């Protein structure tokens, strides 16, 4: 087997000849692979894990109320940018094209609802909150066409692409596109941890800072509960927190979700992949690890610039093995939540479950289209007539058990 140094050297020269991607993408890719080979992704020492205090994971109901003066609220909102992760396709739900254009309720798509929410915010407070969409090469072209329909809205919409990295052939450590796979299946978007360098490399970060923007609210486009929250924004600005992860109480449906821990004096995301085998059941228990990451993140823009320029965001690497036309390939990814430990005064906020309403499968879509929910001003909210707080579980199994008519 070639040594790691030889592998990297070979990979570098092969990547240099890939004209489809930029120099910053080539550099980012080689850096990610080098980190992966160096084996720096270590498991945590279980005995060092501590449960975060209320100073580190702040209970939502202890946040100060938002200013009563609408002018103060406008000033707060004028510091904000909303960024939706829009790189995913609707394939798991049997659709082609970007997932964000699937209809959710009343003929409105995920993207329609996001635009309506921000339009209402801008109109109500006379502010100018822009919307950023981070696309992947899979969703870029379709998204550009779709957003034309919002050209008359009172909201600035910007798009940028996350990085495009080549899949690596496992057998000989050569990029798949170098072997003739030049179509989309030779490439992959390297996870949402790429949001920070891509924001910088696209020029969007500097443009936002020059307009006086201070915070970005990042969320998945399929999380219907991820709406702008003034109390959270107000808290972060007042307390100078560079990073905030929204967490929410874990149920038995969320046992695999990442959780926040205190580790060697810092707040850190702990994912199931980092847990030693003998502690996996403990990790899944809802007694010890009571919260999980919603992937609603609030991040200071100046801090992103500082850390990206210093190449300091060394998030844990997630190896994702795949197969393309019978060829075993590897793609290396990172997650945005894992960046929490690199930011100053980073916190979690333990938010109500209503801020986490993801639509990952058609069974989730059936729930939000049913009368369990209702639509008000672009917000999908629980139907107040329903007294049971939890959603039905095993929705599809329950449907199968219904007697034939």
Short mmCIF file of C-alpha atoms in Angstrom, two decimals:
data_model
loop_
_atom_site.label_atom_id
_atom_site.label_comp_id
_atom_site.label_asym_id
_atom_site.label_seq_id
_atom_site.Cartn_x
_atom_site.Cartn_y
_atom_site.Cartn_z
CA UNK A 1 0.00 0.00 0.00
CA UNK A 2 1.19 3.51 -0.79
CA UNK A 3 2.20 5.59 2.20
CA UNK A 4 -0.14 8.42 3.23
CA UNK A 5 2.35 11.01 1.93
CA UNK A 6 2.47 9.26 -1.45
CA UNK A 7 -1.34 9.03 -1.51
CA UNK A 8 -1.72 12.76 -0.90
CA UNK A 9 0.95 13.60 -3.47
CA UNK A 10 -0.81 11.46 -6.09
CA UNK A 11 -4.20 12.92 -5.17
CA UNK A 12 -2.88 16.50 -5.39
CA UNK A 13 -1.56 16.06 -8.92
CA UNK A 14 -4.78 14.36 -10.05
CA UNK A 15 -6.94 17.11 -8.48
CA UNK A 16 -4.81 19.83 -10.13
CA UNK A 17 -6.08 18.60 -13.51
CA UNK A 18 -9.78 18.77 -12.57
CA UNK A 19 -10.94 21.92 -14.38
CA UNK A 20 -14.55 21.72 -13.15
CA UNK A 21 -13.72 23.10 -9.70
CA UNK A 22 -12.06 26.25 -8.33
CA UNK A 23 -8.64 26.53 -6.71
CA UNK A 24 -10.25 27.08 -3.29
CA UNK A 25 -12.26 23.86 -3.74
CA UNK A 26 -9.11 21.94 -4.71
CA UNK A 27 -7.26 23.28 -1.65
CA UNK A 28 -10.20 22.55 0.69
CA UNK A 29 -10.57 19.01 -0.64
CA UNK A 30 -6.86 18.11 -0.32
CA UNK A 31 -6.79 19.61 3.19
CA UNK A 32 -9.82 17.52 4.24
CA UNK A 33 -8.30 14.29 2.88
CA UNK A 34 -4.94 15.07 4.54
CA UNK A 35 -6.65 15.58 7.90
CA UNK A 36 -8.55 12.34 7.45
CA UNK A 37 -5.38 10.35 6.73
CA UNK A 38 -3.54 11.88 9.70
CA UNK A 39 -6.10 10.16 11.93
CA UNK A 40 -6.75 13.26 14.01
CA UNK A 41 -10.40 12.34 14.49
CA UNK A 42 -10.15 10.79 17.94
CA UNK A 43 -12.92 9.40 20.05
CA UNK A 44 -13.71 11.37 23.16
CA UNK A 45 -12.51 10.24 26.56
CA UNK A 46 -15.78 9.20 28.14
CA UNK A 47 -14.71 10.03 31.70
CA UNK A 48 -14.09 13.69 30.73
CA UNK A 49 -17.65 14.30 29.53
CA UNK A 50 -19.69 16.63 31.70
CA UNK A 51 -23.33 17.66 31.52
CA UNK A 52 -23.51 21.34 30.46
CA UNK A 53 -24.81 23.83 33.02
CA UNK A 54 -27.66 26.30 32.38
CA UNK A 55 -25.01 28.93 31.57
CA UNK A 56 -23.80 26.78 28.68
CA UNK A 57 -27.17 25.39 27.53
CA UNK A 58 -29.56 28.20 28.36
CA UNK A 59 -33.24 27.31 29.00
CA UNK A 60 -35.38 29.19 26.45
CA UNK A 61 -37.85 30.39 29.09
CA UNK A 62 -35.07 32.30 30.91
CA UNK A 63 -34.30 34.51 27.88
CA UNK A 64 -35.10 38.21 28.33
CA UNK A 65 -38.25 39.45 26.55
CA UNK A 66 -37.70 41.25 23.25
CA UNK A 67 -37.71 45.07 23.27
CA UNK A 68 -41.19 46.59 23.29
CA UNK A 69 -40.09 49.48 21.09
CA UNK A 70 -40.61 48.46 17.41
CA UNK A 71 -37.66 50.67 16.43
CA UNK A 72 -35.36 48.65 18.70
CA UNK A 73 -36.69 45.44 17.14
CA UNK A 74 -36.04 46.84 13.65
CA UNK A 75 -32.43 47.61 14.62
CA UNK A 76 -32.01 44.04 15.92
CA UNK A 77 -33.41 42.50 12.74
CA UNK A 78 -31.30 44.70 10.48
CA UNK A 79 -28.27 42.85 11.89
CA UNK A 80 -29.65 39.46 10.77
CA UNK A 81 -29.34 37.26 7.69
CA UNK A 82 -31.33 34.04 7.21
CA UNK A 83 -29.48 31.20 5.48
CA UNK A 84 -31.25 28.02 4.43
CA UNK A 85 -29.35 24.87 3.52
CA UNK A 86 -30.79 24.09 0.11
CA UNK A 87 -28.43 21.46 -1.27
CA UNK A 88 -30.67 18.41 -0.89
CA UNK A 89 -32.78 16.70 -3.54
CA UNK A 90 -36.23 15.27 -2.88
CA UNK A 91 -35.18 11.74 -3.85
CA UNK A 92 -35.97 10.17 -0.45
CA UNK A 93 -39.54 11.40 -0.94
CA UNK A 94 -39.80 10.12 -4.51
CA UNK A 95 -39.25 13.52 -6.15
CA UNK A 96 -36.68 14.93 -8.51
CA UNK A 97 -35.22 18.42 -8.14
CA UNK A 98 -34.58 20.45 -4.96
CA UNK A 99 -36.43 19.21 -1.90
CA UNK A 100 -37.38 22.79 -0.98
CA UNK A 101 -39.86 22.97 -3.90
CA UNK A 102 -42.04 20.13 -2.62
CA UNK A 103 -45.53 21.40 -1.73
CA UNK A 104 -46.17 21.41 2.01
CA UNK A 105 -49.64 22.94 2.52
CA UNK A 106 -52.21 24.97 0.57
CA UNK A 107 -50.12 24.64 -2.61
CA UNK A 108 -47.13 26.35 -0.94
CA UNK A 109 -43.63 24.85 -1.02
CA UNK A 110 -40.94 24.93 1.70
CA UNK A 111 -39.34 27.84 -0.16
CA UNK A 112 -42.66 29.72 -0.52
CA UNK A 113 -43.21 29.48 3.24
CA UNK A 114 -39.67 30.69 4.01
CA UNK A 115 -40.14 33.71 1.70
CA UNK A 116 -43.59 34.54 3.16
CA UNK A 117 -42.21 34.45 6.73
CA UNK A 118 -39.33 36.84 5.95
CA UNK A 119 -41.59 39.10 3.84
CA UNK A 120 -43.97 39.44 6.80
CA UNK A 121 -41.06 40.20 9.14
CA UNK A 122 -39.66 42.90 6.82
CA UNK A 123 -43.12 44.43 6.36
CA UNK A 124 -44.05 44.38 10.05
CA UNK A 125 -40.85 46.02 11.33
CA UNK A 126 -39.66 47.97 8.26
CA UNK A 127 -36.39 46.01 8.32
CA UNK A 128 -34.38 44.36 5.58
CA UNK A 129 -33.60 40.72 6.45
CA UNK A 130 -32.10 39.04 3.37
CA UNK A 131 -32.45 35.35 2.52
CA UNK A 132 -29.43 33.31 1.46
CA UNK A 133 -29.76 29.87 -0.08
CA UNK A 134 -26.76 27.57 -0.02
CA UNK A 135 -27.26 25.29 -3.02
CA UNK A 136 -25.24 22.31 -4.15
CA UNK A 137 -24.34 21.58 -7.77
CA UNK A 138 -27.37 19.25 -7.67
CA UNK A 139 -29.86 22.04 -6.89
CA UNK A 140 -28.25 25.22 -8.28
CA UNK A 141 -29.75 25.42 -11.78
CA UNK A 142 -33.30 24.55 -10.72
CA UNK A 143 -33.18 26.95 -7.75
CA UNK A 144 -32.04 29.87 -9.95
CA UNK A 145 -35.13 29.39 -12.14
CA UNK A 146 -37.50 28.92 -9.19
CA UNK A 147 -36.48 32.09 -7.29
CA UNK A 148 -37.38 34.27 -10.29
CA UNK A 149 -41.00 34.07 -9.10
CA UNK A 150 -40.05 36.06 -5.96
CA UNK A 151 -38.57 38.99 -7.91
CA UNK A 152 -41.43 41.33 -6.83
CA UNK A 153 -41.18 40.48 -3.12
CA UNK A 154 -39.74 42.88 -0.51
CA UNK A 155 -36.90 40.47 0.24
CA UNK A 156 -33.39 40.24 -1.14
CA UNK A 157 -32.59 36.65 -2.13
CA UNK A 158 -28.99 35.60 -2.72
CA UNK A 159 -27.71 32.17 -3.69
CA UNK A 160 -24.28 30.61 -3.54
CA UNK A 161 -22.99 27.09 -4.01
CA UNK A 162 -21.34 24.90 -1.46
CA UNK A 163 -18.13 23.20 -2.54
CA UNK A 164 -18.00 20.45 -5.13
CA UNK A 165 -15.49 17.73 -4.21
CA UNK A 166 -14.50 14.61 -6.19
CA UNK A 167 -15.40 11.18 -4.80
CA UNK A 168 -12.31 9.08 -4.08
CA UNK A 169 -11.94 5.58 -5.50
CA UNK A 170 -11.19 3.36 -2.49
CA UNK A 171 -8.91 0.89 -4.31
CA UNK A 172 -6.27 3.29 -5.61
CA UNK A 173 -7.11 6.62 -3.95
CA UNK A 174 -7.69 8.46 -7.23
CA UNK A 175 -10.52 10.99 -7.77
CA UNK A 176 -13.43 9.32 -9.56
CA UNK A 177 -13.66 12.08 -12.23
CA UNK A 178 -10.04 11.34 -13.19
CA UNK A 179 -11.28 7.90 -14.30
CA UNK A 180 -13.80 9.19 -16.78
CA UNK A 181 -16.75 9.71 -14.37
CA UNK A 182 -17.12 13.37 -15.30
CA UNK A 183 -20.90 13.52 -14.73
CA UNK A 184 -22.57 14.43 -11.44
CA UNK A 185 -21.98 10.98 -9.96
CA UNK A 186 -18.23 11.67 -9.84
CA UNK A 187 -18.73 14.49 -7.33
CA UNK A 188 -20.34 15.21 -3.98
CA UNK A 189 -21.18 18.22 -1.74
CA UNK A 190 -19.11 17.78 1.45
CA UNK A 191 -21.82 18.24 4.11
CA UNK A 192 -23.17 21.43 5.69
CA UNK A 193 -19.96 22.07 7.65
CA UNK A 194 -18.84 23.53 4.33
CA UNK A 195 -21.23 26.47 4.84
CA UNK A 196 -18.53 28.57 6.52
CA UNK A 197 -15.74 28.41 3.89
CA UNK A 198 -18.30 28.57 1.05
CA UNK A 199 -19.87 31.72 2.51
CA UNK A 200 -16.41 33.30 2.55
CA UNK A 201 -15.19 31.96 -0.83
CA UNK A 202 -18.38 33.09 -2.59
CA UNK A 203 -17.81 36.72 -1.55
CA UNK A 204 -21.19 36.76 0.24
CA UNK A 205 -19.64 37.00 3.71
CA UNK A 206 -17.72 40.22 3.01
CA UNK A 207 -20.74 41.71 1.19
CA UNK A 208 -22.98 41.06 4.23
CA UNK A 209 -20.44 42.50 6.67
CA UNK A 210 -20.14 45.65 4.54
CA UNK A 211 -23.93 46.11 4.92
CA UNK A 212 -23.70 45.99 8.71
CA UNK A 213 -25.01 42.44 9.12
CA UNK A 214 -23.77 40.68 12.26
CA UNK A 215 -25.48 37.31 12.65
CA UNK A 216 -26.58 34.52 10.32
CA UNK A 217 -29.38 32.13 11.27
CA UNK A 218 -28.60 28.82 9.53
CA UNK A 219 -31.21 26.05 9.25
CA UNK A 220 -32.28 23.17 7.05
CA UNK A 221 -34.83 24.25 4.45
CA UNK A 222 -37.03 21.24 5.38
CA UNK A 223 -37.34 22.21 9.07
CA UNK A 224 -40.70 23.98 9.19
CA UNK A 225 -40.09 25.04 12.82
CA UNK A 226 -36.89 26.97 12.04
CA UNK A 227 -38.28 30.50 12.01
CA UNK A 228 -36.61 33.75 13.08
CA UNK A 229 -36.77 34.13 16.86
CA UNK A 230 -36.26 37.64 18.26
CA UNK A 231 -35.58 36.47 21.82
CA UNK A 232 -32.66 34.32 20.68
CA UNK A 233 -31.21 37.07 18.45
CA UNK A 234 -31.54 39.63 21.25
CA UNK A 235 -29.82 37.29 23.74
CA UNK A 236 -26.85 36.59 21.45
CA UNK A 237 -26.24 40.26 20.65
CA UNK A 238 -26.51 41.31 24.31
CA UNK A 239 -24.20 38.54 25.52
CA UNK A 240 -21.75 38.61 22.58
CA UNK A 241 -22.14 34.89 21.92
CA UNK A 242 -20.37 34.04 18.66
CA UNK A 243 -22.26 30.78 18.14
CA UNK A 244 -25.52 29.29 19.34
CA UNK A 245 -26.94 25.85 18.68
CA UNK A 246 -30.63 25.30 19.31
CA UNK A 247 -31.17 22.01 21.13
CA UNK A 248 -34.43 20.49 22.28
CA UNK A 249 -35.43 17.70 24.69
CA UNK A 250 -34.75 14.24 23.28
CA UNK A 251 -37.51 11.70 22.79
CA UNK A 252 -37.10 8.02 21.91
CA UNK A 253 -37.40 9.05 18.24
CA UNK A 254 -34.23 11.16 18.48
CA UNK A 255 -31.79 8.78 20.19
CA UNK A 256 -29.22 9.00 17.39
CA UNK A 257 -29.12 12.81 17.28
CA UNK A 258 -25.95 14.66 18.34
CA UNK A 259 -25.94 16.20 21.82
CA UNK A 260 -24.07 19.04 23.53
CA UNK A 261 -21.51 18.26 26.22
CA UNK A 262 -18.97 20.19 28.26
CA UNK A 263 -15.54 18.77 27.44
CA UNK A 264 -12.21 20.08 28.70
CA UNK A 265 -13.76 23.46 29.48
CA UNK A 266 -15.50 23.92 26.10
CA UNK A 267 -18.96 23.22 24.79
CA UNK A 268 -18.82 20.50 22.16
CA UNK A 269 -21.14 18.48 19.92
CA UNK A 270 -21.02 14.75 20.57
CA UNK A 271 -22.21 12.60 17.66
CA UNK A 272 -22.98 8.88 17.86
CA UNK A 273 -20.03 8.12 15.52
CA UNK A 274 -17.61 9.48 18.17
CA UNK A 275 -18.99 7.31 20.96
CA UNK A 276 -16.98 4.22 21.98
CA UNK A 277 -18.98 1.02 21.31
CA UNK A 278 -19.39 0.17 24.99
CA UNK A 279 -21.10 3.54 25.64
CA UNK A 280 -23.52 3.65 22.67
CA UNK A 281 -26.53 2.56 24.74
CA UNK A 282 -25.71 5.17 27.35
CA UNK A 283 -25.50 7.81 24.60
CA UNK A 284 -28.93 6.80 23.30
CA UNK A 285 -30.54 6.91 26.72
CA UNK A 286 -32.72 9.94 27.38
CA UNK A 287 -31.80 9.96 31.08
CA UNK A 288 -28.14 11.03 30.75
CA UNK A 289 -28.17 12.88 27.41
CA UNK A 290 -31.45 14.76 27.52
CA UNK A 291 -31.06 17.12 24.54
CA UNK A 292 -30.17 16.89 20.86
CA UNK A 293 -29.07 19.21 18.06
CA UNK A 294 -31.87 20.63 15.88
CA UNK A 295 -29.31 22.04 13.39
CA UNK A 296 -30.78 25.53 13.90
CA UNK A 297 -27.58 27.56 14.31
CA UNK A 298 -26.94 31.26 14.97
CA UNK A 299 -23.42 32.41 14.14
CA UNK A 300 -21.57 35.73 14.27
CA UNK A 301 -20.38 36.73 10.78
CA UNK A 302 -17.13 38.42 11.91
CA UNK A 303 -16.23 35.27 13.86
CA UNK A 304 -16.81 33.13 10.75
CA UNK A 305 -14.49 35.40 8.77
CA UNK A 306 -11.79 35.27 11.46
CA UNK A 307 -11.87 31.48 11.80
CA UNK A 308 -12.08 30.69 8.07
CA UNK A 309 -9.20 33.02 7.28
CA UNK A 310 -7.12 31.37 10.03
CA UNK A 311 -8.09 27.91 8.68
CA UNK A 312 -9.13 27.10 12.25
CA UNK A 313 -12.39 25.21 11.64
CA UNK A 314 -11.16 21.62 11.90
CA UNK A 315 -14.47 19.86 12.39
CA UNK A 316 -14.67 16.09 12.89
CA UNK A 317 -14.63 14.27 9.56
CA UNK A 318 -17.53 11.98 8.69
CA UNK A 319 -16.51 9.24 6.19
CA UNK A 320 -19.41 8.30 3.93
CA UNK A 321 -18.74 5.18 1.79
CA UNK A 322 -20.77 4.85 -1.42
CA UNK A 323 -20.83 2.80 -4.58
CA UNK A 324 -20.99 4.23 -8.12
CA UNK A 325 -21.51 1.75 -10.97
CA UNK A 326 -19.99 -1.04 -8.87
CA UNK A 327 -16.95 1.06 -7.87
CA UNK A 328 -16.44 1.56 -4.12
CA UNK A 329 -15.89 5.27 -3.42
CA UNK A 330 -15.45 7.42 -0.34
CA UNK A 331 -16.71 10.90 0.38
CA UNK A 332 -15.54 12.88 3.40
CA UNK A 333 -17.98 15.31 5.00
CA UNK A 334 -18.22 17.71 7.95
CA UNK A 335 -21.19 19.04 9.95
CA UNK A 336 -21.83 22.70 10.81
CA UNK A 337 -22.81 21.83 14.40
CA UNK A 338 -19.36 20.41 15.11
CA UNK A 339 -17.87 23.92 14.64
CA UNK A 340 -19.30 25.05 17.99
CA UNK A 341 -16.07 24.34 19.91
CA UNK A 342 -14.04 26.81 17.83
CA UNK A 343 -16.16 29.89 18.58
CA UNK A 344 -15.86 32.17 21.62
CA UNK A 345 -18.70 32.31 24.17
CA UNK A 346 -20.54 29.55 22.28
CA UNK A 347 -23.78 28.35 23.86
CA UNK A 348 -26.74 26.10 23.32
CA UNK A 349 -30.32 27.23 23.89
CA UNK A 350 -32.82 24.58 24.93
CA UNK A 351 -35.80 25.53 22.76
CA UNK A 352 -39.39 24.25 22.61
CA UNK A 353 -39.96 21.23 20.38
CA UNK A 354 -42.07 23.42 18.05
CA UNK A 355 -38.80 24.81 16.61
CA UNK A 356 -37.94 21.35 15.28
CA UNK A 357 -40.44 20.15 12.69
CA UNK A 358 -38.40 18.43 9.98
CA UNK A 359 -39.95 16.77 6.96
CA UNK A 360 -37.60 13.91 6.10
CA UNK A 361 -40.07 11.38 4.70
CA UNK A 362 -43.49 11.27 3.08
CA UNK A 363 -44.94 10.15 6.44
CA UNK A 364 -43.72 13.48 7.95
CA UNK A 365 -45.34 15.31 5.05
CA UNK A 366 -48.66 13.54 5.70
CA UNK A 367 -48.52 14.77 9.31
CA UNK A 368 -47.95 18.44 8.43
CA UNK A 369 -50.61 18.27 5.71
CA UNK A 370 -53.14 16.80 8.13
CA UNK A 371 -55.38 18.74 10.52
CA UNK A 372 -52.81 18.21 13.29
CA UNK A 373 -51.30 21.42 11.92
CA UNK A 374 -52.55 24.69 10.55
CA UNK A 375 -50.96 27.46 8.47
CA UNK A 376 -50.84 31.05 9.78
CA UNK A 377 -48.87 33.79 7.95
CA UNK A 378 -46.50 31.25 6.45
CA UNK A 379 -45.94 29.46 9.78
CA UNK A 380 -46.94 25.80 10.15
CA UNK A 381 -48.19 25.53 13.74
CA UNK A 382 -49.89 22.91 15.89
CA UNK A 383 -53.65 22.92 15.62
CA UNK A 384 -54.77 24.39 18.99
CA UNK A 385 -57.78 22.05 18.95
CA UNK A 386 -55.46 19.07 19.43
CA UNK A 387 -54.91 18.45 23.14
CA UNK A 388 -52.31 15.64 22.90
CA UNK A 389 -48.87 17.30 22.68
CA UNK A 390 -47.05 14.47 20.85
CA UNK A 391 -47.38 13.55 17.19
CA UNK A 392 -48.58 10.04 16.32
CA UNK A 393 -45.60 7.69 16.09
CA UNK A 394 -45.16 4.78 13.70
CA UNK A 395 -47.55 6.63 11.40
CA UNK A 396 -47.06 4.30 8.43
CA UNK A 397 -47.27 1.13 10.57
CA UNK A 398 -50.51 2.38 12.08
CA UNK A 399 -51.94 3.01 8.62
CA UNK A 400 -51.09 -0.55 7.63
CA UNK A 401 -53.02 -1.88 10.62
CA UNK A 402 -56.25 -0.16 9.64
CA UNK A 403 -58.95 -2.68 8.68
CA UNK A 404 -59.74 -2.95 4.96
CA UNK A 405 -62.98 -1.19 4.08
#
